Coordinates of C-alpha atoms in Angstrom, one line a residue:
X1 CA 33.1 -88.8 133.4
X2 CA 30.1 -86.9 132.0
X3 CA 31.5 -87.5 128.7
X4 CA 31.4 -90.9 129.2
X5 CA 28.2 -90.4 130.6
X6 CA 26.7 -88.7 127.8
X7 CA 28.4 -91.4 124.9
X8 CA 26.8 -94.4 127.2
X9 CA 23.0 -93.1 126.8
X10 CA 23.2 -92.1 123.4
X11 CA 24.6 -95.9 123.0
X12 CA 22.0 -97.9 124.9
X13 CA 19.0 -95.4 124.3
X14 CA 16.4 -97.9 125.4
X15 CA 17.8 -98.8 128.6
X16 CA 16.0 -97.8 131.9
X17 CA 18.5 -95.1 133.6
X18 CA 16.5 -93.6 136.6
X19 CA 14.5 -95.4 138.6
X20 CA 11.7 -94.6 141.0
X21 CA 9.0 -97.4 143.1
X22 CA 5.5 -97.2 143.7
X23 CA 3.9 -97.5 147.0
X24 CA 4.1 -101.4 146.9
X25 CA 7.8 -101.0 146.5
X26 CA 7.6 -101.9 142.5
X27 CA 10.4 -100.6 140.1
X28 CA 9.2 -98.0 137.4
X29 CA 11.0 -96.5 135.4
X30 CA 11.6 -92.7 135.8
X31 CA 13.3 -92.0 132.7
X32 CA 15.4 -94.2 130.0
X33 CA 18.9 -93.6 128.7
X34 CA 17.5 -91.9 126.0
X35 CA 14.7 -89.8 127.3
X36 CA 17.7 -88.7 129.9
X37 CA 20.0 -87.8 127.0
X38 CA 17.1 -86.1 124.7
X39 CA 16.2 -84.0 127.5
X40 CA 19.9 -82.7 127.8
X41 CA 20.3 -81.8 124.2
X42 CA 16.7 -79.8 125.1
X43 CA 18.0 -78.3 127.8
X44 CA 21.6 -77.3 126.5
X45 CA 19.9 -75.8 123.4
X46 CA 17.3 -73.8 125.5
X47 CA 20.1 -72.3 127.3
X48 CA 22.2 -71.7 124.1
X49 CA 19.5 -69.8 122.4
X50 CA 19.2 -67.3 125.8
X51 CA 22.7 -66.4 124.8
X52 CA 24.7 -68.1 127.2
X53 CA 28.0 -69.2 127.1
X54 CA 31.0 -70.7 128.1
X55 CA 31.5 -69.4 131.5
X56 CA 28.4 -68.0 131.9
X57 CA 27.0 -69.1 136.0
X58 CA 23.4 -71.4 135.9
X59 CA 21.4 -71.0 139.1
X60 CA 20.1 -74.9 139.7
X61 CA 17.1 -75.2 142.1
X62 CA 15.8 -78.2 140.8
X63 CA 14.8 -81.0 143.0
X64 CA 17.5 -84.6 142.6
X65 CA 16.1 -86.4 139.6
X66 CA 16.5 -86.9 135.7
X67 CA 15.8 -83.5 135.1
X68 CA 18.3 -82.1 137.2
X69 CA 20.9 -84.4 136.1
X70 CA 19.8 -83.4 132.5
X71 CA 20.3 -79.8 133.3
X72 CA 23.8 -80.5 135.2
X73 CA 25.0 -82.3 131.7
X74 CA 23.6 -79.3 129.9
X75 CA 25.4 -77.1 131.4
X76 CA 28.7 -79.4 131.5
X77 CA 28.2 -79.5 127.1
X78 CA 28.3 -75.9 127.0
X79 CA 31.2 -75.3 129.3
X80 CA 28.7 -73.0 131.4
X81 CA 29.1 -73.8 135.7
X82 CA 25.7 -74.3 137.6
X83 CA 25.1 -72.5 141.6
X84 CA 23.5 -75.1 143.3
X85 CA 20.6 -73.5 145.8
X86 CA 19.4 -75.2 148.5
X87 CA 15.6 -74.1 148.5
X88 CA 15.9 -75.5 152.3
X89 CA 18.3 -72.7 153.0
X90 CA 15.8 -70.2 153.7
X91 CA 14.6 -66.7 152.0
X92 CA 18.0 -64.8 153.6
X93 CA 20.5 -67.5 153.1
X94 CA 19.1 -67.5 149.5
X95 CA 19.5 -64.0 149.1
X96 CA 22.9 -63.7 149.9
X97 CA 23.7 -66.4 148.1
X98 CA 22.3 -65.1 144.9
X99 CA 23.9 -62.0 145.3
X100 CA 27.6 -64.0 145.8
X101 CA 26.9 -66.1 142.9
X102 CA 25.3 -63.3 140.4
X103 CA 23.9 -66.6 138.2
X104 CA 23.2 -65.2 134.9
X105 CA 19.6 -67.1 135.1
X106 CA 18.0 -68.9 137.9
X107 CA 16.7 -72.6 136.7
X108 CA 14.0 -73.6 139.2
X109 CA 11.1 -76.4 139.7
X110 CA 7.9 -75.7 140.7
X111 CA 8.0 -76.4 144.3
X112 CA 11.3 -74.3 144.4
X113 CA 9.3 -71.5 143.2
X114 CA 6.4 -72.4 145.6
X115 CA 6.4 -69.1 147.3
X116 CA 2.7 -67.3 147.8
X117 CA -1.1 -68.6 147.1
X118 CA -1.6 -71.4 145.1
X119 CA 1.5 -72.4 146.5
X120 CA 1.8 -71.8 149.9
X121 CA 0.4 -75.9 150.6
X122 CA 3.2 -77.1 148.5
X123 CA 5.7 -75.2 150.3
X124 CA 4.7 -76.1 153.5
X125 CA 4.9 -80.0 152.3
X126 CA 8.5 -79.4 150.9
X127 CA 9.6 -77.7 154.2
X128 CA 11.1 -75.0 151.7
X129 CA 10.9 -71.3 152.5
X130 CA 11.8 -68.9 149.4
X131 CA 12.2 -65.9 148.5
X132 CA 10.2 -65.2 145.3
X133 CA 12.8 -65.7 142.9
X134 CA 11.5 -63.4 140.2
X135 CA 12.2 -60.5 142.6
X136 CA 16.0 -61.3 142.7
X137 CA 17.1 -59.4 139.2
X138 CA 17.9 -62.0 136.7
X139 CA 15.6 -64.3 134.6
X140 CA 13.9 -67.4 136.2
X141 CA 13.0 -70.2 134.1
X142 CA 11.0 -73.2 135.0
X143 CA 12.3 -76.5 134.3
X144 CA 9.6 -79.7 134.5
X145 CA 6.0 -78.9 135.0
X146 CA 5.1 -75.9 135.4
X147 CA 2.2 -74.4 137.7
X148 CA 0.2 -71.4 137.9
X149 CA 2.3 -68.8 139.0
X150 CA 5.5 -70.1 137.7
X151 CA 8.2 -68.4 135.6
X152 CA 8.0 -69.8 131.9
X153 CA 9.1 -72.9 131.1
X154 CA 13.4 -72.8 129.8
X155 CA 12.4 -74.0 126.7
X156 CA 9.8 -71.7 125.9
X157 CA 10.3 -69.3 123.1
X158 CA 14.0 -70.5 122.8
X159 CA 14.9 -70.4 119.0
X160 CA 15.9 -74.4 117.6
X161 CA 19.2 -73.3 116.9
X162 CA 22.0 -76.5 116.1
X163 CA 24.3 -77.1 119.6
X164 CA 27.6 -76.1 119.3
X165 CA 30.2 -78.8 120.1
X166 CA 30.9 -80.0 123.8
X167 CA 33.2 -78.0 125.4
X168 CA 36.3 -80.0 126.1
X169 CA 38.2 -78.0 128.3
X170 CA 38.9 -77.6 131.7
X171 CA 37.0 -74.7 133.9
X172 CA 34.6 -73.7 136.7
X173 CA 32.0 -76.5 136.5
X174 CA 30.0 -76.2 139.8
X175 CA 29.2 -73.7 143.0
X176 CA 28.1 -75.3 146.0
X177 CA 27.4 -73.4 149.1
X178 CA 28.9 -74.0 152.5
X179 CA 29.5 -72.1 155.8
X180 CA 29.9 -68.3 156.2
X181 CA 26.7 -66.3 157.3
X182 CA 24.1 -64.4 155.7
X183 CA 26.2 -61.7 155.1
X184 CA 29.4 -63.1 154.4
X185 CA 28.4 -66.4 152.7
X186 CA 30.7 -69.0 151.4
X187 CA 30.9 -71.2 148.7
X188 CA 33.4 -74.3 147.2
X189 CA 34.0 -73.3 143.9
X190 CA 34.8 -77.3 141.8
X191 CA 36.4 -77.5 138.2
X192 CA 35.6 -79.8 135.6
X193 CA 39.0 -82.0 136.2
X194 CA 38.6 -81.8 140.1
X195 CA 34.9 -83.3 139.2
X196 CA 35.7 -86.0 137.4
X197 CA 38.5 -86.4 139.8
X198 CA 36.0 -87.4 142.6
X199 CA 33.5 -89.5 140.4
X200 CA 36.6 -91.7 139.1
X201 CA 37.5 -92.4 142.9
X202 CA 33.8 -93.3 143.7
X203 CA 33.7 -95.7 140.2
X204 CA 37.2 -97.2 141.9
X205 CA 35.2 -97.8 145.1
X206 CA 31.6 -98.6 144.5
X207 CA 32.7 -100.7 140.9
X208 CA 29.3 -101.0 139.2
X209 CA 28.3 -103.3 137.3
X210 CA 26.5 -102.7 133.7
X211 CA 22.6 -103.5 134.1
X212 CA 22.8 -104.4 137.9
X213 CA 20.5 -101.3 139.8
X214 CA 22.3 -99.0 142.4
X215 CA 20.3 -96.6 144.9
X216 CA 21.1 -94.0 146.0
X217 CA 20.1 -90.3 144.8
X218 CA 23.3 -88.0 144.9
X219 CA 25.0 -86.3 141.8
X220 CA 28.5 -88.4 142.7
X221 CA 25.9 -91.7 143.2
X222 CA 23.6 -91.4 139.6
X223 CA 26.9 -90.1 137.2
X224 CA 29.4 -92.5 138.2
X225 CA 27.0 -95.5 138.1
X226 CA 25.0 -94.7 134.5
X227 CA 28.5 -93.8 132.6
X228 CA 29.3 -97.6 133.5
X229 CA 25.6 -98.6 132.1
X230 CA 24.1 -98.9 136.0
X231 CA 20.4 -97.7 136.6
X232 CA 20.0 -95.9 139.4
X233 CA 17.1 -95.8 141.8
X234 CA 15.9 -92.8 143.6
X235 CA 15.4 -93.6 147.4
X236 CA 11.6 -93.8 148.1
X237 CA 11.0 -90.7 151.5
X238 CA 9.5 -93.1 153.5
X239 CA 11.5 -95.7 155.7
X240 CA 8.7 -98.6 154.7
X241 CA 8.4 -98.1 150.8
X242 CA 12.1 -97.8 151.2
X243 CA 12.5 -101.0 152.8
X244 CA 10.0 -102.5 150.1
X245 CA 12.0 -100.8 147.2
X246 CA 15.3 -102.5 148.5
X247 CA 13.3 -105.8 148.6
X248 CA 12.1 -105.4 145.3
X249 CA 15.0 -104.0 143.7
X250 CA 17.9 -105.8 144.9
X251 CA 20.2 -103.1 144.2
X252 CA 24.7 -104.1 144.1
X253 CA 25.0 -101.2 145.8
X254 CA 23.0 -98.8 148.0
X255 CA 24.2 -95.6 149.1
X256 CA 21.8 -93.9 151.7
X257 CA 23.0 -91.0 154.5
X258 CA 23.0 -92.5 157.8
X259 CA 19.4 -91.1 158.9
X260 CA 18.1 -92.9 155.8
X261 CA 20.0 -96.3 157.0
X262 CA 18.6 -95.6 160.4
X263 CA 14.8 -95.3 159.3
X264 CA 15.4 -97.9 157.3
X265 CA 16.7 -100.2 159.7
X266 CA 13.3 -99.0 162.1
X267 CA 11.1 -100.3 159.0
X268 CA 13.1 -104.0 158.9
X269 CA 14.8 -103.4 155.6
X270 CA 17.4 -105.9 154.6
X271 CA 20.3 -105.0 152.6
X272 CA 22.4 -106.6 149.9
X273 CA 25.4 -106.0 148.0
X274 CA 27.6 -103.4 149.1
X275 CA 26.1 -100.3 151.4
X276 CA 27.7 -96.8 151.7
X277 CA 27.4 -94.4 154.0
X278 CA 28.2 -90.4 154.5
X279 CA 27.7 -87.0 154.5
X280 CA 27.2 -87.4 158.6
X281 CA 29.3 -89.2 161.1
X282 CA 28.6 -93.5 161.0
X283 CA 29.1 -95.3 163.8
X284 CA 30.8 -99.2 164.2
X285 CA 27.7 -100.1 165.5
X286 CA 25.8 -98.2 162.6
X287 CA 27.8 -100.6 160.2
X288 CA 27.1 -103.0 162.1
X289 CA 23.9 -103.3 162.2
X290 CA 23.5 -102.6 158.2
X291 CA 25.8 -106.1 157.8
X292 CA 23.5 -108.1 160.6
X293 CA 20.2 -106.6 158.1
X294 CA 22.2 -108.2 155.1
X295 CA 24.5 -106.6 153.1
X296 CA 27.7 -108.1 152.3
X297 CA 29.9 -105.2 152.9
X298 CA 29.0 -101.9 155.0
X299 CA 31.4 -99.1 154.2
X300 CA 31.8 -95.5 155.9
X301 CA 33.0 -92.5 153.5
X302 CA 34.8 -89.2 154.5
X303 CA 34.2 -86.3 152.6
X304 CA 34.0 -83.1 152.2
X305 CA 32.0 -80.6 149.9
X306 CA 35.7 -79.7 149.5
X307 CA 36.9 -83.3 148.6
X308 CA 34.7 -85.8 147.6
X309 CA 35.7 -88.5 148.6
X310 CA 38.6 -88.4 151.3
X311 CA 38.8 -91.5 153.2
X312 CA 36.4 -94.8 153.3
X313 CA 36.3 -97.5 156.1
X314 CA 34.6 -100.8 156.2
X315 CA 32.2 -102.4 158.9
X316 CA 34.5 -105.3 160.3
X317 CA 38.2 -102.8 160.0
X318 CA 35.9 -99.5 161.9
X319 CA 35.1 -102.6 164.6
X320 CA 37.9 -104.1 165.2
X321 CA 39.8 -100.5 166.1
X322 CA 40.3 -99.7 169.1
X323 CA 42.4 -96.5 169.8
X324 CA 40.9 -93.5 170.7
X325 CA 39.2 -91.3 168.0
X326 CA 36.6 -92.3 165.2
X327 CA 38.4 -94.2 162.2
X328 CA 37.5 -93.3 158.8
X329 CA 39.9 -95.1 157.0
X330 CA 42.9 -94.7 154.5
X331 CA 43.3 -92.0 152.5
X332 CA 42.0 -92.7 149.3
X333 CA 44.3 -92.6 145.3
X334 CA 45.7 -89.2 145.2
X335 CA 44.5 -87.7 148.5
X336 CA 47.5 -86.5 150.7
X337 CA 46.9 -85.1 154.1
X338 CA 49.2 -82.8 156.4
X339 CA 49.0 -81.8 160.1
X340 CA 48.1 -77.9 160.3
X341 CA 47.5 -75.7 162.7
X342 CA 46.7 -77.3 165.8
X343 CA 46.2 -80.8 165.0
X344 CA 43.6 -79.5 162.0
X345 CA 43.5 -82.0 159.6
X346 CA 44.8 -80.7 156.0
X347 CA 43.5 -82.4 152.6
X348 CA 44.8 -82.3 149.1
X349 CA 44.5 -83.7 145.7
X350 CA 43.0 -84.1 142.3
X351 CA 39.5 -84.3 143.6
X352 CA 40.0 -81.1 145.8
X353 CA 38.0 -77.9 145.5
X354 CA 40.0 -75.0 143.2
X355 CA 39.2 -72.4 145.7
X356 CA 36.2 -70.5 147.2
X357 CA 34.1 -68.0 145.4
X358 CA 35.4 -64.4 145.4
X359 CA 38.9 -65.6 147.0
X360 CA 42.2 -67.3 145.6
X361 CA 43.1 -70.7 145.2
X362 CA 44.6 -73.2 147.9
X363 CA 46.1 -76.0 147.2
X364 CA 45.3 -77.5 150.8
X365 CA 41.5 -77.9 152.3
X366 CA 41.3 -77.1 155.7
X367 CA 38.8 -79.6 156.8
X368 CA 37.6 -78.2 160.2
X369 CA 38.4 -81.8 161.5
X370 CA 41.0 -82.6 164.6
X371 CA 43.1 -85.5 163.1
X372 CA 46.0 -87.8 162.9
X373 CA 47.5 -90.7 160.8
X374 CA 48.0 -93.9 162.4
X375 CA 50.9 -96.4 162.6
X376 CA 48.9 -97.6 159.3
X377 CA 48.3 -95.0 157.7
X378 CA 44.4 -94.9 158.3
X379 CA 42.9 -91.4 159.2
X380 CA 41.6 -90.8 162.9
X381 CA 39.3 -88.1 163.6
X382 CA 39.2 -86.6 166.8
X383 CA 36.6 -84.1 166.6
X384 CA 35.9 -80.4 164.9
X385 CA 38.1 -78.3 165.7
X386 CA 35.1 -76.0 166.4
X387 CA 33.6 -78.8 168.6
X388 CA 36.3 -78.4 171.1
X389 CA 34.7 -78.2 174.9
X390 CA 36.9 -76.1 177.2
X391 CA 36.4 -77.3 180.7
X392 CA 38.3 -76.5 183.6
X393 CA 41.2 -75.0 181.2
X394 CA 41.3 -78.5 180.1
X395 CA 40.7 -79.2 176.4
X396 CA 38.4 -81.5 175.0
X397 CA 37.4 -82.9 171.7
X398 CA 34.1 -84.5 171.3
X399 CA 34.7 -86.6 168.4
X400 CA 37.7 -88.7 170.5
X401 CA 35.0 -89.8 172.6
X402 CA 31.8 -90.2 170.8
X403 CA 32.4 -93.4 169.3
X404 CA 32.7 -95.1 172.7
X405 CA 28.9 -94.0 173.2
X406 CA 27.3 -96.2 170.4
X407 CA 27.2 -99.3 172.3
X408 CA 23.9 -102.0 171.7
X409 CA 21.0 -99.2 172.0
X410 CA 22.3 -96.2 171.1
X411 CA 21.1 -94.2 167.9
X412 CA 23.0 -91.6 168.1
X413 CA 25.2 -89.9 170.6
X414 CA 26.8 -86.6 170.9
X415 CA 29.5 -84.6 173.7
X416 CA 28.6 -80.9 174.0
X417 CA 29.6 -78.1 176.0
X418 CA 27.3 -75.8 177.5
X419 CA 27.8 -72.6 179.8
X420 CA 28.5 -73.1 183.5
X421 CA 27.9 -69.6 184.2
X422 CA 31.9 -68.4 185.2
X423 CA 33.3 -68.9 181.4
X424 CA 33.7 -72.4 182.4
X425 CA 31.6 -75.2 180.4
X426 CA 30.2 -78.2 181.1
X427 CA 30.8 -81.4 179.3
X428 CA 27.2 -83.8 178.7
X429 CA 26.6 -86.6 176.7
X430 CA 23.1 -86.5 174.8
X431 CA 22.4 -90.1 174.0
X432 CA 19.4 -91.1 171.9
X433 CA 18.5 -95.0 172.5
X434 CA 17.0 -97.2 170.0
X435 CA 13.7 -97.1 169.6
X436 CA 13.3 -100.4 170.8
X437 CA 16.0 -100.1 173.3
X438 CA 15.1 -100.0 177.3
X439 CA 16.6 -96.7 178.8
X440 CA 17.9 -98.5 182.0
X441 CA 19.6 -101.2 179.7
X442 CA 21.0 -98.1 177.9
X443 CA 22.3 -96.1 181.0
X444 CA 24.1 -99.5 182.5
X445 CA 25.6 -100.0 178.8
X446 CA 26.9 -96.6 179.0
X447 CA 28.9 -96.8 182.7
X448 CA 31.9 -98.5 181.7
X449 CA 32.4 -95.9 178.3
X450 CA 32.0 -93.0 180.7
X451 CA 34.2 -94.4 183.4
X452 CA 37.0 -94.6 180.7
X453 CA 37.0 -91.0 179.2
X454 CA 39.1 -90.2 182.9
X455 CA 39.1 -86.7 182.7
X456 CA 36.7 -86.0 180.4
X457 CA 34.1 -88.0 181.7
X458 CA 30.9 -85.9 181.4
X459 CA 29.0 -83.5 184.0
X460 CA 25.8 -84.9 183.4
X461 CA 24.6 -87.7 180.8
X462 CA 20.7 -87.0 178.9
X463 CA 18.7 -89.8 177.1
X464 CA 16.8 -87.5 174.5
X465 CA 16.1 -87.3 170.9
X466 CA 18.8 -85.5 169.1
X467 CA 17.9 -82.6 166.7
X468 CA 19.0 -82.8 163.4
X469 CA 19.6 -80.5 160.6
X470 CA 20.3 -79.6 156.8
X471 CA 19.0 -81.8 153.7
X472 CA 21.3 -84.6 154.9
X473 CA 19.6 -84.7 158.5
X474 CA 22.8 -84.0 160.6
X475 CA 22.9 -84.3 164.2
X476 CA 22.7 -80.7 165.1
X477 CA 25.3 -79.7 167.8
X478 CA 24.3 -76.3 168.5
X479 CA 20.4 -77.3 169.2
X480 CA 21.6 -80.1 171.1
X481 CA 23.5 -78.2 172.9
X482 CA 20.5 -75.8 173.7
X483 CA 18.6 -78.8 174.1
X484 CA 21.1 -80.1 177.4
X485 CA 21.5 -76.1 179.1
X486 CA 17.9 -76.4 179.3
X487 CA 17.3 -79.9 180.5
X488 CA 20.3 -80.8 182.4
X489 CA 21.8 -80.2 186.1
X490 CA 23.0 -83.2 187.6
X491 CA 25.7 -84.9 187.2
X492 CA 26.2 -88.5 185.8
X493 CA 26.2 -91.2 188.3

């Protein structure tokens, strides 16, 4: 796919390939098919004349945007594999990470190195808090504009040299950094083939058309959609340029994470084409209200940083089920799933991860979920295994239940345990209504969905905001489980 990728710029040079929007909501163009592939060649001969080579591991701190999609097909030409580093991670994650990933040079923008003085305000802005990468042993080079303070730019001092030809082989193409803990951290180590595995299922699912804009700003989102001659639009931060840049742009498909579709919705955007959702749990009534705003198909994914993508589900098919559990759909071409160990959910195929850093390969993902197949085939999630509330020796999965929760007014909802003070737990519901929504109207929706969970029918129901976490803005379970010790001891009603 990056092959493809890189023959389809060099072909149509002057076409716009990524798009931004002012404040007004107006397209601009961010870079053009051949700016995109000029900068590559740059890039790939910069890191060529540092000496590195094929294998060689390219720390990528670079912000989403053409030049980190430049450096990301640099690196793919010379058969080297890039670390991606969250610079939201924190100064200790970062550390650790570093040290798992031993990058042979550290590729970093500006506000990723925004660590002390002059930077300080920037880092603050960014919510980032680093390390100072120069103190980390290897070579840090900047890549974009560089600031005071900065590590010289990549190209800087790199001999012209001629690039050698594309490496057409299979082998570790990307890092990307999961669970574990600052001492033991853990990373999904992807190859090149189990790559383009993944972006040849999302080209089977999203189908974009030449010329016609997507947005969405995601590695699996801007690749996919340019190899087939699709601009892509970077989502604007803010929920009302964003709603202006949808207006504006018209996109045939949208992909946002489902805090972006919910700010949106909160500014009055209206969707087109076909919407996508992931990277956090989306409710039937999420999807449903992204086809009432307008689009003309509103479809869940399940993935995985290990599997990308598992399982998709649209608006009207998530409605109209009924069972118990939270329906993500069918498995998609190629993916083949397994029961394991206690109802865990197990994941293979040509999209799957080769293994994690530092151990050996598996040829199943454990995905951490509870799960089952249907009498159709379509995967039901029944909550993390590592969700699992333990109340009264009785166990129970949150994720069988949440979905009953997001009825007309609801946000988001989540089931979490807290301590009961003899090893026992209990069970509450943290609801967060609309904003729109009346909290009575909410707490009378709610009372039939509680009286059916019988036995796990929460201790104690809490209308509150719910904290979220990570770049993707999940709902964060162990805050709002903190969150509901500290504010809750009644029971519901």
């Amino acid at each position: 796919m990056l092959d493809t990728l890189a023959h389809t710029l060099r072909s149509h040079p002057d076409h716009p390939a990524v798009l931004g929007t002012t404040r007004a909501g107006a397209v601009r163009t961010k870079a053009t098919c051949g700016e995109l592939a000029d900068l590559a060649d740059l890039y790939a001969g910069a890191l060529h004349a540092r000496g590195l080579r094929r294998g060689s591991t390219v720390g990528v701190a670079v912000r989403p945007g053409p030049r980190a999609l430049a450096v990301l097909l640099a690196v793919h030409r010379l058969g080297l594999r890039a670390a991606v580093l969250d610079p939201g991670a924190g100064p200790d994650v970062l550390r650790a990470r570093l040290a798992l990933a031993r990058p042979d040079i550290v590729l970093a923008d500006a506000t990723a190195q925004a660590v002390a003085g002059w930077a300080r305000p920037l880092a603050r802005r960014a919510r980032l808090a680093l390390p100072d990468l120069a103190e980390l042993g290897g070579p840090v080079a900047t890549v974009g504009r560089r600031l005071p303070g900065c590590a010289p730019a990549l190209e800087a001092g790199a001999r012209a040299s001629v690039l050698p030809p594309a490496v057409d082989e299979d082998g570790d193409a990307v890092i990307v950094f999961t669970s574990g803990t600052t001492s033991r951290p853990r990373a999904v180590v992807h190859t090149r083939s189990s790559l383009a595995a993944g972006m040849a299922t999302v080209t089977g699912l999203v189908r974009p058309e030449p010329g016609r804009p997507v947005l969405g700003g995601t590695f699996f989102v801007l690749v996919p959609s340019l190899a087939n001659g699709a601009p892509v639009a970077l989502p604007a931060r803010s929920p009302r340029v964003l709603a202006r840049q949808m207006r504006r742009l018209a996109p045939q498909a949208t992909y946002l994470t489902p805090p972006q579709l919910r700010a949106a919705l909160a500014a009055d955007a209206r969707f087109g084409g076909r919407v996508w959702t992931g990277s956090a749990p989306a409710s039937a009534e999420l999807l449903t209200r992204v086809r009432q705003a307008g689009a003309e198909e509103a479809w869940g994914v399940y993935a995985l940083t290990e599997l990308f993508p598992a399982a998709a589900v649209e608006q009207a098919e998530k409605a109209a089920f009924t069972g118990d559990g939270d329906l993500v759909g069918a498995p998609l071409p190629g993916v083949a799933t397994r029961p394991g160990p206690g109802g865990e959910l197990l994941l293979s195929g040509p999209a799957a991860r080769h293994r994690y850093l530092g151990e050996e390969p598996e040829p199943w993902v454990r995905t951490g979920d509870q799960g089952r197949l249907d009498a159709d085939g379509r995967i039901v999630l029944a909550g993390r295994s590592k969700d699992m509330v333990l109340r009264r020796a009785e166990n129970i999965y949150p994720g069988l239940y949440e979905p009953a929760l997001h009825v007309p007014g609801v946000e988001l909802a989540l089931l979490v345990g807290v301590p009961a003070g003899d090893g026992d737990e209990r069970l509450v519901a943290v609801v967060q209504p609309r904003r729109e929504a009346d909290p009575d109207r909410v707490r009378e929706a709610l009372a039939g969905p509680l009286r059916r969970m019988g036995t796990a029918r929460p201790d104690a129901l809490l209308l509150a905001d719910i904290p979220l976490s990570g770049r993707s803005l999940k709902p964060d379970r162990a805050a709002t489980a903190r969150l509901a010790a500290a504010r809750t001891t009644g029971a519901v009603r």
